[in-house]
C-alpha cells in the first residue's frame, strides 16, 4: 500500500508542477485490479487532493489488460459516496495504439480551443 500511495502521489506532484500538460497516458496492464483498500484510499484521500490541485480539465488514457478491462466492465459498481470527477476525463483501453490515437484527437481539440480566443466553448 505504501508503494501504491507513493506512486500516485508522485504522479500528482508531476501534474501539479507541470500545469501546461493536460494529456496523460498510463499503462496498468501489469498492475491488475485494485483491491478495496487501494480503491478506498483513492476515493477518500487521493481524489480530493487531485480536485484541490487541478484547476483545469485534463484527459487521461488508461490501458488495462483485456481480462482486467472485462472484470471492470462486469463487476465495477460506483459507490454512492464517490464524488463526481468532472475535471479528469478518463477513457479506458486494452490497446496502447487506440489510447494514443484518442490522446492525439484530444490534443487536436485542445489546439482548436486555444486557436479560438473569445469562444464560448
mmCIF file of C-alpha atoms in Angstrom:
data_model
loop_
_atom_site.group_PDB
_atom_site.id
_atom_site.type_symbol
_atom_site.label_atom_id
_atom_site.label_comp_id
_atom_site.label_asym_id
_atom_site.label_seq_id
_atom_site.Cartn_x
_atom_site.Cartn_y
_atom_site.Cartn_z
ATOM 1 C CA UNK A 1 0.000 0.000 0.000
ATOM 2 C CA UNK A 2 2.897 2.356 0.750
ATOM 3 C CA UNK A 3 4.300 1.874 -2.772
ATOM 4 C CA UNK A 4 0.835 2.374 -4.277
ATOM 5 C CA UNK A 5 0.349 5.673 -2.411
ATOM 6 C CA UNK A 6 3.865 6.854 -3.229
ATOM 7 C CA UNK A 7 3.369 6.185 -6.941
ATOM 8 C CA UNK A 8 0.061 8.060 -7.081
ATOM 9 C CA UNK A 9 1.341 10.982 -5.005
ATOM 10 C CA UNK A 10 4.433 11.189 -7.212
ATOM 11 C CA UNK A 11 2.218 11.348 -10.309
ATOM 12 C CA UNK A 12 0.086 14.040 -8.675
ATOM 13 C CA UNK A 13 3.193 16.067 -7.858
ATOM 14 C CA UNK A 14 4.223 15.840 -11.515
ATOM 15 C CA UNK A 15 0.790 17.043 -12.645
ATOM 16 C CA UNK A 16 0.932 19.896 -10.126
ATOM 17 C CA UNK A 17 4.391 21.049 -11.231
ATOM 18 C CA UNK A 18 3.651 20.748 -14.970
ATOM 19 C CA UNK A 19 0.362 22.663 -15.331
ATOM 20 C CA UNK A 20 0.682 23.088 -19.090
ATOM 21 C CA UNK A 21 0.496 19.299 -19.613
ATOM 22 C CA UNK A 22 -3.164 18.320 -19.968
ATOM 23 C CA UNK A 23 -2.934 14.879 -21.652
ATOM 24 C CA UNK A 24 -1.778 11.767 -19.809
ATOM 25 C CA UNK A 25 -1.236 8.095 -20.617
ATOM 26 C CA UNK A 26 -0.977 5.314 -18.067
ATOM 27 C CA UNK A 27 -0.370 1.651 -18.803
ATOM 28 C CA UNK A 28 -1.782 -0.505 -15.986
ATOM 29 C CA UNK A 29 -1.588 -3.853 -17.751
ATOM 30 C CA UNK A 30 0.876 -5.301 -15.242
ATOM 31 C CA UNK A 31 -0.813 -3.812 -12.155
ATOM 32 C CA UNK A 32 -4.170 -5.573 -12.333
ATOM 33 C CA UNK A 33 -7.307 -4.621 -10.462
ATOM 34 C CA UNK A 34 -7.049 -2.538 -7.296
ATOM 35 C CA UNK A 35 -8.102 -4.040 -4.002
ATOM 36 C CA UNK A 36 -10.698 -2.485 -1.675
ATOM 37 C CA UNK A 37 -8.042 -0.707 0.411
ATOM 38 C CA UNK A 38 -6.483 0.919 -2.654
ATOM 39 C CA UNK A 39 -9.878 1.951 -4.046
ATOM 40 C CA UNK A 40 -10.836 3.378 -0.650
ATOM 41 C CA UNK A 41 -7.676 5.443 -0.393
ATOM 42 C CA UNK A 42 -8.167 6.794 -3.909
ATOM 43 C CA UNK A 43 -11.747 7.863 -3.182
ATOM 44 C CA UNK A 44 -11.284 9.145 0.366
ATOM 45 C CA UNK A 45 -7.858 10.784 0.214
ATOM 46 C CA UNK A 46 -6.326 10.976 -3.253
ATOM 47 C CA UNK A 47 -9.211 12.296 -5.382
ATOM 48 C CA UNK A 48 -9.923 15.205 -3.003
ATOM 49 C CA UNK A 49 -6.234 16.197 -3.252
ATOM 50 C CA UNK A 50 -6.412 15.972 -7.031
ATOM 51 C CA UNK A 51 -9.534 18.115 -7.118
ATOM 52 C CA UNK A 52 -7.823 20.740 -4.965
ATOM 53 C CA UNK A 53 -4.687 20.855 -7.147
ATOM 54 C CA UNK A 54 -6.112 20.593 -10.655
ATOM 55 C CA UNK A 55 -7.840 23.777 -11.732
ATOM 56 C CA UNK A 56 -8.324 22.924 -15.408
ATOM 57 C CA UNK A 57 -9.579 19.815 -17.177
ATOM 58 C CA UNK A 58 -7.133 17.045 -18.014
ATOM 59 C CA UNK A 59 -7.505 13.939 -20.191
ATOM 60 C CA UNK A 60 -6.135 10.532 -19.227
ATOM 61 C CA UNK A 61 -5.928 7.404 -21.373
ATOM 62 C CA UNK A 62 -5.725 4.292 -19.202
ATOM 63 C CA UNK A 63 -4.701 0.939 -20.700
ATOM 64 C CA UNK A 64 -5.714 -2.307 -18.972
ATOM 65 C CA UNK A 65 -5.253 -5.935 -19.898
ATOM 66 C CA UNK A 66 -8.218 -7.494 -21.701
ATOM 67 C CA UNK A 67 -9.141 -9.569 -18.614
ATOM 68 C CA UNK A 68 -8.845 -6.591 -16.269
ATOM 69 C CA UNK A 69 -10.993 -4.478 -18.589
ATOM 70 C CA UNK A 70 -13.670 -7.214 -18.745
ATOM 71 C CA UNK A 71 -13.639 -7.526 -14.949
ATOM 72 C CA UNK A 72 -14.125 -3.787 -14.541
ATOM 73 C CA UNK A 73 -16.988 -3.703 -17.016
ATOM 74 C CA UNK A 74 -18.636 -6.758 -15.423
ATOM 75 C CA UNK A 75 -18.019 -6.135 -11.732
ATOM 76 C CA UNK A 76 -17.438 -2.466 -11.013
ATOM 77 C CA UNK A 77 -20.132 -0.616 -9.115
ATOM 78 C CA UNK A 78 -19.751 3.108 -8.492
ATOM 79 C CA UNK A 79 -20.002 3.744 -4.758
ATOM 80 C CA UNK A 80 -22.779 6.197 -3.942
ATOM 81 C CA UNK A 81 -20.345 8.305 -1.917
ATOM 82 C CA UNK A 82 -17.916 8.627 -4.832
ATOM 83 C CA UNK A 83 -17.593 12.286 -5.778
ATOM 84 C CA UNK A 84 -18.038 13.122 -9.445
ATOM 85 C CA UNK A 85 -14.648 13.812 -11.039
ATOM 86 C CA UNK A 86 -15.580 16.255 -13.812
ATOM 87 C CA UNK A 87 -12.087 17.702 -14.148
ATOM 88 C CA UNK A 88 -10.457 14.435 -15.242
ATOM 89 C CA UNK A 89 -11.717 12.939 -18.480
ATOM 90 C CA UNK A 90 -10.775 9.268 -18.401
ATOM 91 C CA UNK A 91 -11.006 6.890 -21.325
ATOM 92 C CA UNK A 92 -10.152 3.212 -20.942
ATOM 93 C CA UNK A 93 -8.466 0.954 -23.489
ATOM 94 C CA UNK A 94 -6.980 -2.507 -23.916
ATOM 95 C CA UNK A 95 -4.714 -1.351 -26.733
ATOM 96 C CA UNK A 96 -1.917 1.203 -26.485
ATOM 97 C CA UNK A 97 -2.324 2.405 -30.075
ATOM 98 C CA UNK A 98 -6.019 3.169 -29.521
ATOM 99 C CA UNK A 99 -5.141 5.105 -26.362
ATOM 100 C CA UNK A 100 -2.515 7.131 -28.208
ATOM 101 C CA UNK A 101 -4.934 7.860 -31.049
ATOM 102 C CA UNK A 102 -7.553 9.109 -28.582
ATOM 103 C CA UNK A 103 -4.993 11.394 -26.927
ATOM 104 C CA UNK A 104 -3.985 12.772 -30.335
ATOM 105 C CA UNK A 105 -7.652 13.539 -31.037
ATOM 106 C CA UNK A 106 -7.993 15.268 -27.663
ATOM 107 C CA UNK A 107 -4.868 17.302 -28.431
ATOM 108 C CA UNK A 108 -6.349 18.405 -31.748
ATOM 109 C CA UNK A 109 -9.444 19.567 -29.880
ATOM 110 C CA UNK A 110 -7.313 21.473 -27.384
ATOM 111 C CA UNK A 111 -5.409 23.164 -30.201
ATOM 112 C CA UNK A 112 -8.697 24.302 -31.711
ATOM 113 C CA UNK A 113 -9.805 25.780 -28.382
ATOM 114 C CA UNK A 114 -6.521 27.645 -27.990
ATOM 115 C CA UNK A 115 -6.797 28.976 -31.547
ATOM 116 C CA UNK A 116 -10.299 30.350 -30.877
ATOM 117 C CA UNK A 117 -9.842 33.087 -28.228
ATOM 118 C CA UNK A 118 -13.087 34.569 -27.006
ATOM 119 C CA UNK A 119 -15.001 31.446 -27.924
ATOM 120 C CA UNK A 120 -17.886 30.422 -25.684
ATOM 121 C CA UNK A 121 -16.589 26.829 -25.589
#
